[in-house]
PDB file of C-alpha atoms and ligand atoms in Angstrom:
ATOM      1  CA  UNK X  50      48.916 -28.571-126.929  1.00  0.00           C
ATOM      2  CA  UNK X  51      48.320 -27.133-123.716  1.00  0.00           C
ATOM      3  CA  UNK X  52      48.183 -23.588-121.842  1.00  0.00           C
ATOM      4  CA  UNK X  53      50.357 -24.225-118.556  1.00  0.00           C
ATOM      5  CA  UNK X  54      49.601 -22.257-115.333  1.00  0.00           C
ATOM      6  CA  UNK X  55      52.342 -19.501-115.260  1.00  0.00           C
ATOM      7  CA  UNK X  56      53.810 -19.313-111.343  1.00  0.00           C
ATOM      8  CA  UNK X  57      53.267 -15.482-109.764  1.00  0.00           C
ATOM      9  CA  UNK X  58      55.719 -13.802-107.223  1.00  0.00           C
ATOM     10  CA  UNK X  59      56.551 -14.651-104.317  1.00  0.00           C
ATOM     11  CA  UNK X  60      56.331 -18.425-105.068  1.00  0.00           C
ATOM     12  CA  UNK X  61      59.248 -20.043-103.885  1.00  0.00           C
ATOM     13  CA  UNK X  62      59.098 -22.942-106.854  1.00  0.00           C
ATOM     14  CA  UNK X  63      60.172 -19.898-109.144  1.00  0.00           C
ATOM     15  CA  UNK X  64      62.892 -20.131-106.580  1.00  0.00           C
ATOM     16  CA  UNK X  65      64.298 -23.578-108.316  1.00  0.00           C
ATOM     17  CA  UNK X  66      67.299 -23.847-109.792  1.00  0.00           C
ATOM     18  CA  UNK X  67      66.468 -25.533-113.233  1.00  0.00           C
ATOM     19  CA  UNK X  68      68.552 -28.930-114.378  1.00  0.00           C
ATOM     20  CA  UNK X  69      70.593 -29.015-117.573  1.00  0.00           C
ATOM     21  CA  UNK X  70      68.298 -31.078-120.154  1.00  0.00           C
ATOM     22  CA  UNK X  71      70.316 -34.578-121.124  1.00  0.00           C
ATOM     23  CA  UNK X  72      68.530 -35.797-124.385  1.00  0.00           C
ATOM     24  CA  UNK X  73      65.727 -33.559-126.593  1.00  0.00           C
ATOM     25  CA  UNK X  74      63.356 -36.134-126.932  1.00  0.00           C
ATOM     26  CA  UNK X  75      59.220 -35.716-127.758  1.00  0.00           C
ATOM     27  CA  UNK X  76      58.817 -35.097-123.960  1.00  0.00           C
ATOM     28  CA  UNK X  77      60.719 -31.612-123.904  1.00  0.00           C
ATOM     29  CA  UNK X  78      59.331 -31.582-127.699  1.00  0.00           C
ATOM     30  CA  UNK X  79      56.060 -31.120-126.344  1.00  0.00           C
ATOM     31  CA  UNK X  80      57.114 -29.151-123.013  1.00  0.00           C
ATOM     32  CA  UNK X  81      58.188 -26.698-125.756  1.00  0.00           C
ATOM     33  CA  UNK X  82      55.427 -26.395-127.850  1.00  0.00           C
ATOM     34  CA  UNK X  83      53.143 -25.891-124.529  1.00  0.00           C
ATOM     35  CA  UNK X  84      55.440 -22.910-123.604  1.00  0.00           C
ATOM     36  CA  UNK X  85      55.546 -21.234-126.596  1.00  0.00           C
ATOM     37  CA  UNK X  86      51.349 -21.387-126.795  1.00  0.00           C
ATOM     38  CA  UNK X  87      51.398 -20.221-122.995  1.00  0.00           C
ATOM     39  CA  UNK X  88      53.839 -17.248-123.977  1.00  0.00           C
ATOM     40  CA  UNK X  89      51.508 -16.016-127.096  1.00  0.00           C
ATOM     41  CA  UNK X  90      48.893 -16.339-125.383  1.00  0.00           C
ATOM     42  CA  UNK X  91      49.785 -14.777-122.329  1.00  0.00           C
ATOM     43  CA  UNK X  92      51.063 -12.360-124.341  1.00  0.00           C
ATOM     44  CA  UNK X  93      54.533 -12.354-123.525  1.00  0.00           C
ATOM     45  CA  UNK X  94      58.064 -12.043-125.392  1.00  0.00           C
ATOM     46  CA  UNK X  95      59.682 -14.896-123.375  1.00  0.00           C
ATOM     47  CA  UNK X  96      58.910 -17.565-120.755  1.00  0.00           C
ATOM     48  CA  UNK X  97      61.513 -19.834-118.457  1.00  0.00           C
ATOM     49  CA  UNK X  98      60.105 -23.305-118.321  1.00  0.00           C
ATOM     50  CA  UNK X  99      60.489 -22.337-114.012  1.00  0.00           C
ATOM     51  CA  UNK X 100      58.089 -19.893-114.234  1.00  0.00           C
ATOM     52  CA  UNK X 101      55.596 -22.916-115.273  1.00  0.00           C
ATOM     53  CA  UNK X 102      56.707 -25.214-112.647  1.00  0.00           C
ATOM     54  CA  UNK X 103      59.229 -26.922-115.107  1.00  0.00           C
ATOM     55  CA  UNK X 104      62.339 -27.448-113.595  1.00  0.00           C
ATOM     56  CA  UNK X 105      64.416 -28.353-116.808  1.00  0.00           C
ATOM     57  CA  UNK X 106      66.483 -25.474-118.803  1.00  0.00           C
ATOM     58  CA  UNK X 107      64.297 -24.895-121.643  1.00  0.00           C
ATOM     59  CA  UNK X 108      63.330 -21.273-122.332  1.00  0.00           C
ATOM     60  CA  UNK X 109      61.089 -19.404-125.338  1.00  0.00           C
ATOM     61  CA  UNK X 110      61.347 -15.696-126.859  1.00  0.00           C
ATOM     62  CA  UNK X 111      59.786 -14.208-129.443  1.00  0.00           C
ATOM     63  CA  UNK X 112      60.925 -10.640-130.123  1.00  0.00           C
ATOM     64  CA  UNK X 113      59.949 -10.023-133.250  1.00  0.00           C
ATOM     65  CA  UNK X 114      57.347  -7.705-134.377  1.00  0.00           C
ATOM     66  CA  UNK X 115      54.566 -10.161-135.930  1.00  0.00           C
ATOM     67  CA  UNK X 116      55.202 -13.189-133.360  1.00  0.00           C
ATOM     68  CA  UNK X 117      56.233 -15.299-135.223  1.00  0.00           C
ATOM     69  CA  UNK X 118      59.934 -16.029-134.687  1.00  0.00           C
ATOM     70  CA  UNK X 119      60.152 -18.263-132.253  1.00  0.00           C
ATOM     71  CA  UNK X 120      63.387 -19.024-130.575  1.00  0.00           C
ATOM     72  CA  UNK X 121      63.964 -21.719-128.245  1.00  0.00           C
ATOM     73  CA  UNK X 122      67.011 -22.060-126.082  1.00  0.00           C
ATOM     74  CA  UNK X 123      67.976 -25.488-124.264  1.00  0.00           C
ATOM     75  CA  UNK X 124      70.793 -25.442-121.436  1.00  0.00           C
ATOM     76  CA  UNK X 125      71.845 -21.512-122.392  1.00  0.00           C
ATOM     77  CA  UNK X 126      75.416 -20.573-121.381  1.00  0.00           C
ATOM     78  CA  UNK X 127      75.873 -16.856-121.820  1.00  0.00           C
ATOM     79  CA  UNK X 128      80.159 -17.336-123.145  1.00  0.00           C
ATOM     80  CA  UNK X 129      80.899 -13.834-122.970  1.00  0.00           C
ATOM     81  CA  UNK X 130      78.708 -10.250-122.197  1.00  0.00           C
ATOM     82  CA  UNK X 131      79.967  -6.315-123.082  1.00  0.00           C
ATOM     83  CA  UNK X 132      78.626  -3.027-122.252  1.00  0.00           C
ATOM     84  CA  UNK X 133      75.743  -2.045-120.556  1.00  0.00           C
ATOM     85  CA  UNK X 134      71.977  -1.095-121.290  1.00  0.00           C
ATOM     86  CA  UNK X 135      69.104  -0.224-118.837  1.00  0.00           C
ATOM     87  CA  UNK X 136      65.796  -1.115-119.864  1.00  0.00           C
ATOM     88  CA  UNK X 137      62.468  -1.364-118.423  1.00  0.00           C
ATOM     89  CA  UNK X 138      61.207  -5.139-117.956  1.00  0.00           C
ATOM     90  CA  UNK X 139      58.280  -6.418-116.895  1.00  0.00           C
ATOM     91  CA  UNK X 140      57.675 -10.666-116.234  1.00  0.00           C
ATOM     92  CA  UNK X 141      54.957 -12.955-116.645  1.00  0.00           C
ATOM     93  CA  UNK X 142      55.552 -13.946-113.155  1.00  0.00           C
ATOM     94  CA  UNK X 143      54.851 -10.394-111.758  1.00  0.00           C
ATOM     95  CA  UNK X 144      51.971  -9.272-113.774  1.00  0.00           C
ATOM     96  CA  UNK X 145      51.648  -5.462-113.961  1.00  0.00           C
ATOM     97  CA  UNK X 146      55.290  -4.402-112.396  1.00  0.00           C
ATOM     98  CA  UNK X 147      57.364  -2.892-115.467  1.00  0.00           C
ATOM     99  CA  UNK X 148      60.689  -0.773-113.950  1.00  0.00           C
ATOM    100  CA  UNK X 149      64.113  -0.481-114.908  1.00  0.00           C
ATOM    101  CA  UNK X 150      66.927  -3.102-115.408  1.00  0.00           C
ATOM    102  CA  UNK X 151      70.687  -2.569-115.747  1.00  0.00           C
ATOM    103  CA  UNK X 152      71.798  -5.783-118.388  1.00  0.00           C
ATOM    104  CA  UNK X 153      74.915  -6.133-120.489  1.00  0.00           C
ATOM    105  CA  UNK X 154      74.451  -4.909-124.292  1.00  0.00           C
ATOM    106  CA  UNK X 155      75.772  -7.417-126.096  1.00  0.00           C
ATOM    107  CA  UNK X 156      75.799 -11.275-124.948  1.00  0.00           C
ATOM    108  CA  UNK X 157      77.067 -14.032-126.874  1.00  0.00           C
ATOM    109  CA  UNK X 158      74.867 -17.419-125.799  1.00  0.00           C
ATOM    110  CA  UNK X 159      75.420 -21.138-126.581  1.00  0.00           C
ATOM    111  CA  UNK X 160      72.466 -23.697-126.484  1.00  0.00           C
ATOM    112  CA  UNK X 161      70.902 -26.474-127.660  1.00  0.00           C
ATOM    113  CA  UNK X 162      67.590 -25.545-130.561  1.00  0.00           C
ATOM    114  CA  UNK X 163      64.700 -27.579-130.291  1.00  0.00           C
ATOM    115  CA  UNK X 164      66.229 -30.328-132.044  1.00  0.00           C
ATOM    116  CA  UNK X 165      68.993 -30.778-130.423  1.00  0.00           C
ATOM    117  CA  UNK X 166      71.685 -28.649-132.170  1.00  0.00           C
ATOM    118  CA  UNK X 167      74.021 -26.944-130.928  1.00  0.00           C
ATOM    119  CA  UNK X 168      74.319 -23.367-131.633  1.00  0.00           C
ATOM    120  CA  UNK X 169      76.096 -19.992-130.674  1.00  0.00           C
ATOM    121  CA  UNK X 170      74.565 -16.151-131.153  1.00  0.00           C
ATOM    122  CA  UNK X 171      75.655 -13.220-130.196  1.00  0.00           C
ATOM    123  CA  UNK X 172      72.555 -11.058-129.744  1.00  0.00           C
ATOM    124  CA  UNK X 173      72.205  -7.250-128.663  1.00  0.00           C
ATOM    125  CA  UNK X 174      69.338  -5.125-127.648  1.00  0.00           C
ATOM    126  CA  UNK X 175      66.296  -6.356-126.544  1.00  0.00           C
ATOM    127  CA  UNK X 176      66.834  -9.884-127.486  1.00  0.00           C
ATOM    128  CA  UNK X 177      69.669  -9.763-125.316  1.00  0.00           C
ATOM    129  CA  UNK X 178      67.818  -8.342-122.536  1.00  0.00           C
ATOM    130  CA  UNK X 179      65.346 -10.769-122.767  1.00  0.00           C
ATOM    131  CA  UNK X 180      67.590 -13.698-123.126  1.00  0.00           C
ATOM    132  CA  UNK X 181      69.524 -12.717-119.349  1.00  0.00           C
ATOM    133  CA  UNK X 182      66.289 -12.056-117.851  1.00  0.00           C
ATOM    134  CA  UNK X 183      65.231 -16.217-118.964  1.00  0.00           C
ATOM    135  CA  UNK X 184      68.233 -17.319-117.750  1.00  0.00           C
ATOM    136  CA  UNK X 185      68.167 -15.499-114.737  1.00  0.00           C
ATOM    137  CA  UNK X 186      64.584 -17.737-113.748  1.00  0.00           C
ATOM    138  CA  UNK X 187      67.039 -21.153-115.020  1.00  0.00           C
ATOM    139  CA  UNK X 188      68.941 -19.797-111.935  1.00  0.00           C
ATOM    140  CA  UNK X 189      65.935 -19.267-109.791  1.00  0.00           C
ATOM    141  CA  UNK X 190      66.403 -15.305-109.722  1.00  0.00           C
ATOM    142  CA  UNK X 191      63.960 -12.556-110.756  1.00  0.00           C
ATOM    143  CA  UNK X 192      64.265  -9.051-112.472  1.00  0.00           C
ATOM    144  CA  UNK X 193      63.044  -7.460-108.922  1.00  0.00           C
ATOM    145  CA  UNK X 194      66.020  -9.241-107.315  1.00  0.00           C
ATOM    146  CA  UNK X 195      67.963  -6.624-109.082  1.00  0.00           C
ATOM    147  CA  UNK X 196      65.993  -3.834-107.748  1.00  0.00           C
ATOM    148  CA  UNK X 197      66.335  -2.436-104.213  1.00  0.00           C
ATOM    149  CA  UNK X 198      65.032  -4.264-101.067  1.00  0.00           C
ATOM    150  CA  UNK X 199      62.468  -1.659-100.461  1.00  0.00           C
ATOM    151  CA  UNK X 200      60.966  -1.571-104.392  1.00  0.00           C
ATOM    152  CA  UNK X 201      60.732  -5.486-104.335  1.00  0.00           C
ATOM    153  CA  UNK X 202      59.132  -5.833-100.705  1.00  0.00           C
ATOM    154  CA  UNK X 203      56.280  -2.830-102.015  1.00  0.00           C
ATOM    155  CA  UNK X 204      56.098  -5.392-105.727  1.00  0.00           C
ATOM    156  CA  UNK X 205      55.529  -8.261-103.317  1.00  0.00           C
ATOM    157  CA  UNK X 206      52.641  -6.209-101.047  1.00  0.00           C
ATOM    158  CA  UNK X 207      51.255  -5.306-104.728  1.00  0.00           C
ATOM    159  CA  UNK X 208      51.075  -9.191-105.973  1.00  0.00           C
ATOM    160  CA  UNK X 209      49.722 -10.520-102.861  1.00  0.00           C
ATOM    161  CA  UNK X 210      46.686  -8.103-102.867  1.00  0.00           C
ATOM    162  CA  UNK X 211      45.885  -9.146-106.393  1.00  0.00           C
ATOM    163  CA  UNK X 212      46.105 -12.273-106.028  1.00  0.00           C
ATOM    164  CA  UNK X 213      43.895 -11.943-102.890  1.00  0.00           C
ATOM    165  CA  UNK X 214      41.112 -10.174-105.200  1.00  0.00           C
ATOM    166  CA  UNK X 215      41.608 -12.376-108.161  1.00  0.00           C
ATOM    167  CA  UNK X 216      41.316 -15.542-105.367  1.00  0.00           C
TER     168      UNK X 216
HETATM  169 NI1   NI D 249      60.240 -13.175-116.399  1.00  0.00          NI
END
């Protein structure tokens, strides 16, 4: 397995809009077994297979206390959403920015599991927080798309200094 470099606001290949995956063969096998590594060790509770340059709908989450319930999600389709919840996110792909998100509560998801299977869940909470926010990078968007125009532009000054320092 490998650790795969994790793309960083305001990249515009996080900008991709990912493809629906036709077959699960060993190649998105082993695209998902890199992810999840890259996640834990990150640490993180979910990566988008965009935010490592990966332009195929695969996406990872762990939520669980102990990490180690991994769920993977192939070509999600979010059927139906209720209610509302606002809860502060924070993103792989914009290291060190947490702030508050307005989601739907409750979200009932179809996909394909790492096999190939097709399921349905209806999850609530933060799962269902965290699943949105994954599908949101399928779909090319981030969390601080959702935030105003002035909050995102001072996130974007923020990541470009520290990745000027880090460079
Ligand atoms: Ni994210």
């Amino acid at each position: 397995m490998a650790l795969l470099k994790i793309l960083h606001f305001p990249d515009s290949q996080l900008r991709i809009k990912a493809k629906q995956i036709e077959h699960v063969d060993a190649e998105i096998k082993l695209i998902i077994a890199n992810m999840l590594e890259t996640m834990y060790a990150a640490p993180g509770i979910g990566l988008a297979a965009t935010q490592v340059d990966i332009h195929q709908q695969i996406i990872v989450i762990d939520v669980s206390d102990n990490k180690n319930e991994p769920l993977c999600l192939i070509n999600p389709i979010i059927l139906s959403a209720d209610g509302q919840q606002s809860t502060e996110e924070g993103c792989l792909s914009v290291p060190g920015v947490f702030e508050q998100v307005e989601r739907a509560e409750k979200i009932t998801v179809q996909f394909l599991n790492r096999f190939g299977k097709q399921l349905t869940i209806t999850a609530d909470g933060m799962l269902a927080v965290c699943i949105q926010h994954e599908i949101d990078h399928l779909n090319g968007k981030l969390f601080v798309d959702r935030l105003s125009s002035l909050k995102r532009q001072r996130i974007r000054q923020k990541i470009v200094k520290q990745q000027r320092n880090n460079d």
